[in-house]
Coordinates of C-alpha atoms in Angstrom, one line a residue:
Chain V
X96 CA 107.6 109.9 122.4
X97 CA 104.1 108.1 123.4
X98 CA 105.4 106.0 126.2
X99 CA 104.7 102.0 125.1
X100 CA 106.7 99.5 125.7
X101 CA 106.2 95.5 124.5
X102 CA 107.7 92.8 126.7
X103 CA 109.9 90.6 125.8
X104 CA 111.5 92.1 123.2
X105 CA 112.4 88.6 121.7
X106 CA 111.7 85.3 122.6
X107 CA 112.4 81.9 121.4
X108 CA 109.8 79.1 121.9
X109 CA 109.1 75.7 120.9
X110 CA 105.5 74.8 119.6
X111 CA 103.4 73.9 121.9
X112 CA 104.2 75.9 124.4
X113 CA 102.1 78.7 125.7
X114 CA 103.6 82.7 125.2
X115 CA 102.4 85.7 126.5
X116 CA 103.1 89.4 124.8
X117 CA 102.6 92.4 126.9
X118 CA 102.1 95.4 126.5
X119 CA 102.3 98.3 128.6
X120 CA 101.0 102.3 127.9
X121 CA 101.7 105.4 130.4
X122 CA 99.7 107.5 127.6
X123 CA 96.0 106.9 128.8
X124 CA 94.7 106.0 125.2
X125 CA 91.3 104.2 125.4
X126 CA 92.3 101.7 122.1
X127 CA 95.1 99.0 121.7
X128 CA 95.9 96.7 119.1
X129 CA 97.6 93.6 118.4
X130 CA 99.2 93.6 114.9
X131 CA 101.2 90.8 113.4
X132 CA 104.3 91.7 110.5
X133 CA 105.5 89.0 108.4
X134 CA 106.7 89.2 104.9
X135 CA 104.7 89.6 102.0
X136 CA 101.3 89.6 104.1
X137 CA 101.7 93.5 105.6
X138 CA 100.6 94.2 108.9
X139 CA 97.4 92.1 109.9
X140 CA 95.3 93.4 112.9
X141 CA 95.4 89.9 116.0
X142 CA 93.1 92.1 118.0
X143 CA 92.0 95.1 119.8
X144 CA 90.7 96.7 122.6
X145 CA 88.4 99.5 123.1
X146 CA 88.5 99.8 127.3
X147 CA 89.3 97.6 129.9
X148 CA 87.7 94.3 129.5
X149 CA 86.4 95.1 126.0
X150 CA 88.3 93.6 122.9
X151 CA 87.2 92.9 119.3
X152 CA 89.0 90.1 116.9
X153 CA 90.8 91.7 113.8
X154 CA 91.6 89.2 110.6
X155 CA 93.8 87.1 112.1
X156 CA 92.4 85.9 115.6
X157 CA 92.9 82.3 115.7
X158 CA 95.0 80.9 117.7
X159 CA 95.2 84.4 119.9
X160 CA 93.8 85.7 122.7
X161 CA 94.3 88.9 124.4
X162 CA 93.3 90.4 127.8
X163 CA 92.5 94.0 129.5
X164 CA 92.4 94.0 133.0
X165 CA 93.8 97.5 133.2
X166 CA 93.9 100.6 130.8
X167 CA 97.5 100.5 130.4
X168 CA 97.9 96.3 130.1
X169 CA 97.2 94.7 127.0
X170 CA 98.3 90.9 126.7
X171 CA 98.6 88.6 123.9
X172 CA 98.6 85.2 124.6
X173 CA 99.2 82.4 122.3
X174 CA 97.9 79.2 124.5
X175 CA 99.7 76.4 122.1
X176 CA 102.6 78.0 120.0
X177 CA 102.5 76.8 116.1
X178 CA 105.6 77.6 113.6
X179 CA 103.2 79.7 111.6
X180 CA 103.1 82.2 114.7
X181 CA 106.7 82.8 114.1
X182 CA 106.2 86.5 113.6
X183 CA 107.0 90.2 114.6
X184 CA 104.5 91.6 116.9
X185 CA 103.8 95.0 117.4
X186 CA 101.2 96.4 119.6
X187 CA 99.6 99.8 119.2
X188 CA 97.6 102.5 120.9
X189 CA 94.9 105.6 119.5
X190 CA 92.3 107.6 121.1
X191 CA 95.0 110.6 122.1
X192 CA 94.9 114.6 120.6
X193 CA 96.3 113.1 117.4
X194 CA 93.2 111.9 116.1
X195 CA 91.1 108.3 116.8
X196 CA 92.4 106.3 114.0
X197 CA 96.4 107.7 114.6
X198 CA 98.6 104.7 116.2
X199 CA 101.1 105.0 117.9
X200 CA 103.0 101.8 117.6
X201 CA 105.2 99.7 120.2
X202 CA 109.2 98.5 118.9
X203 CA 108.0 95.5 118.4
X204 CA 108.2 91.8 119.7
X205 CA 110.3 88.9 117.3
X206 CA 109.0 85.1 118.1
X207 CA 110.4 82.4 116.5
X208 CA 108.3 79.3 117.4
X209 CA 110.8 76.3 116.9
Chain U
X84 CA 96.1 93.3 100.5
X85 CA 94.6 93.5 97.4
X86 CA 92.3 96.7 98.8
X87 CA 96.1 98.3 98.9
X88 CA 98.7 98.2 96.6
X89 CA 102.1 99.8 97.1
X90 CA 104.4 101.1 94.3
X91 CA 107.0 100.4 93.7
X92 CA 107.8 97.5 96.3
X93 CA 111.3 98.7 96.7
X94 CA 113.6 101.6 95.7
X95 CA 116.7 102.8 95.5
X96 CA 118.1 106.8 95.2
X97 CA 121.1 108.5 94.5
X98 CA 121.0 111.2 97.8
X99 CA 119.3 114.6 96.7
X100 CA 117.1 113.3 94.3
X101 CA 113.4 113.7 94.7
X102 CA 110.8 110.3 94.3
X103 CA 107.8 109.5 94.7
X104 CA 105.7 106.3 96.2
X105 CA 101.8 105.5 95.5
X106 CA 99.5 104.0 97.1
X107 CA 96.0 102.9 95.5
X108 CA 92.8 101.4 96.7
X109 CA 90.6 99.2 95.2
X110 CA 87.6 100.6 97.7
X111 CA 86.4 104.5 98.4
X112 CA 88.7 105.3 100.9
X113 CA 87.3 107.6 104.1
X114 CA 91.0 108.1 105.3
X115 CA 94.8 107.2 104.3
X116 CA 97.7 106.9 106.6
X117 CA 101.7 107.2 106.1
X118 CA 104.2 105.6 107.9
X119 CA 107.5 105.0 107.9
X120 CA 109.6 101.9 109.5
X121 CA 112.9 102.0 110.4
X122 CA 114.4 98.2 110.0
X123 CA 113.7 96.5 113.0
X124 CA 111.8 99.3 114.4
X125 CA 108.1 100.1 115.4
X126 CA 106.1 102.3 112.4
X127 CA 106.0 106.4 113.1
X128 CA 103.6 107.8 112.5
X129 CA 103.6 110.8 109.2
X130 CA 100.7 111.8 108.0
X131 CA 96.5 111.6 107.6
X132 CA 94.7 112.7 104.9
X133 CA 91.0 112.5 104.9
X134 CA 90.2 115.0 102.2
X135 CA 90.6 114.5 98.2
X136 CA 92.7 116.7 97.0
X137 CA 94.3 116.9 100.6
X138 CA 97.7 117.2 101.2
X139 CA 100.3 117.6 103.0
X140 CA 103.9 118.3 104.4
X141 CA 106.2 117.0 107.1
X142 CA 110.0 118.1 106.7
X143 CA 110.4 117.2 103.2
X144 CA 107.9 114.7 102.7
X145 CA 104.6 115.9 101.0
X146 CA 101.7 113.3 100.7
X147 CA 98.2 114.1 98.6
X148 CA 95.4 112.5 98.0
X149 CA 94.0 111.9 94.4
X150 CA 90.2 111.1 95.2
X151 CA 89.3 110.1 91.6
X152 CA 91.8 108.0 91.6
X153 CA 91.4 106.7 95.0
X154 CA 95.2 107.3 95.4
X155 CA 97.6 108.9 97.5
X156 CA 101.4 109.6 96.4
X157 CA 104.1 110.6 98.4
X158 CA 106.7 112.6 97.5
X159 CA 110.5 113.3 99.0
X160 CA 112.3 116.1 97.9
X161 CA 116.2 115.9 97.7
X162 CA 116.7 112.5 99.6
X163 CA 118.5 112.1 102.1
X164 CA 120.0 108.7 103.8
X165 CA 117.6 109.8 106.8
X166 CA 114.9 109.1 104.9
X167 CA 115.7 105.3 104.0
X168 CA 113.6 102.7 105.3
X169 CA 110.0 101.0 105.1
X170 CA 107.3 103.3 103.9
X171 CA 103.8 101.8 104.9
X172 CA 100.5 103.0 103.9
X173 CA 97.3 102.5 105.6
X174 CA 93.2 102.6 104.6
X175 CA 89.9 103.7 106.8
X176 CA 87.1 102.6 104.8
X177 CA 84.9 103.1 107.5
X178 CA 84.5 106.5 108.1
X179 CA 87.2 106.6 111.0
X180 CA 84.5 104.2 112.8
X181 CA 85.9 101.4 112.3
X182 CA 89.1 100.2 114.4
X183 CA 90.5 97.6 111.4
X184 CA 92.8 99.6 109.0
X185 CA 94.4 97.5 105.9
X186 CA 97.5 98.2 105.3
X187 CA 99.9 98.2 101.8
X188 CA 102.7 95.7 102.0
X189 CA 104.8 99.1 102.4
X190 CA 107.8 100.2 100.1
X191 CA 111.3 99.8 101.1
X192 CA 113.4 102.6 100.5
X193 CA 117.2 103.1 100.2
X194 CA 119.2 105.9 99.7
X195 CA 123.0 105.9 98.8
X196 CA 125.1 108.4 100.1

């Protein structure tokens, strides 16, 4: 298995409050991703990264930031939590043997904003 | 997304029988993934196809790619309760250039033992 792990697993926050997701690869992969899950919307790409210090916004940016200060760190940071950012995160990686556009996906990451 | 419509939304199977889930694009696709997502779990990845008239096999799972249609289908032979969970399908419109695949609202799968 790809080794990727998200941090924390599940959190419970109240609005208003910052959060921070990590994410952490042992796999060397030049691109990670920030994806959101919720119910009837699909997955929705937050944002992604294609090297250290270079991201990109995906469809769903506001409200999100992310950093990349190392190849294997990818953050997500909400700076104000809102109930609409009650969510399942996952993070995801490509750029391996597999092919570029193969992810290899995190367990995931359940907020509830309260 | 409209650019990816999943059917059916949700299934359920007798074990051993064989089905089938589409996934259709409104847009010339460059690329179409499968996954599958075990509740509460990350997605694994199952297959690409980047060809029309592509397909392929993974266990029991065969996925192809209809190119005139823009459509891919996949396909389970004698169903097993392994094999329940989310199935998720995702587009590259953008000849593998682009980072930003859509994704179908996936298909949830049961199968009864």
């Amino acid at each position: 298995d790809a080794g990727i792990t998200q941090s924390p697993r599940h959190k419970v926050t109240e609005t208003g409050t910052p959060v921070t997701l990590r994410c952490h690869q042992t796999e060397n992969h030049r691109y990670m991703y920030w994806y959101r899950q919720d119910p009837g919307h699909g997955l929705r790409l937050i944002h992604y990264s294609y090297g250290v210090k270079d991201t990109d916004k995906g469809e769903v940016s506001d409200g999100y930031s992310v950093s990349r200060s190392k190849t294997e760190d990818f953050l997500l940071t909400l700076e104000s939590a809102t109930s609409s950012q009650t969510s399942v995160y996952f993070c995801a990686i490509s750029g391996g043997n597999s092919g570029a556009n193969v992810l290899t996906f995190g367990a995931g990451s359940r907020l509830t904003v309260l | 997304s409209q650019e990816l419509e999943q059917s059916p939304q949700s299934l359920i199977v007798q074990e051993g029988k064989n089905l089938t889930i589409n996934c259709t694009s409104s847009k010339t696709l460059y690329g179409l993934y499968w996954y599958k997502q075990k509740y509460g779990e990350g997605l694994i990845f199952l297959m690409m196809l980047q060809k029309g008239g592509e397909e392929k096999s993974h266990e029991k799972i065969t996925a192809k790619l209809d190119e005139k249609k823009q459509q891919s289908s996949l396909h389970i032979t004698a169903s097993q309760p392994s094999h329940a969970g989310i199935y998720l399908c995702g587009a590259d419109y953008n000849a593998g250039n682009n980072r930003k695949l859509i994704w179908g609202l996936g298909t949830s799968l049961a199968v009864n033992p």
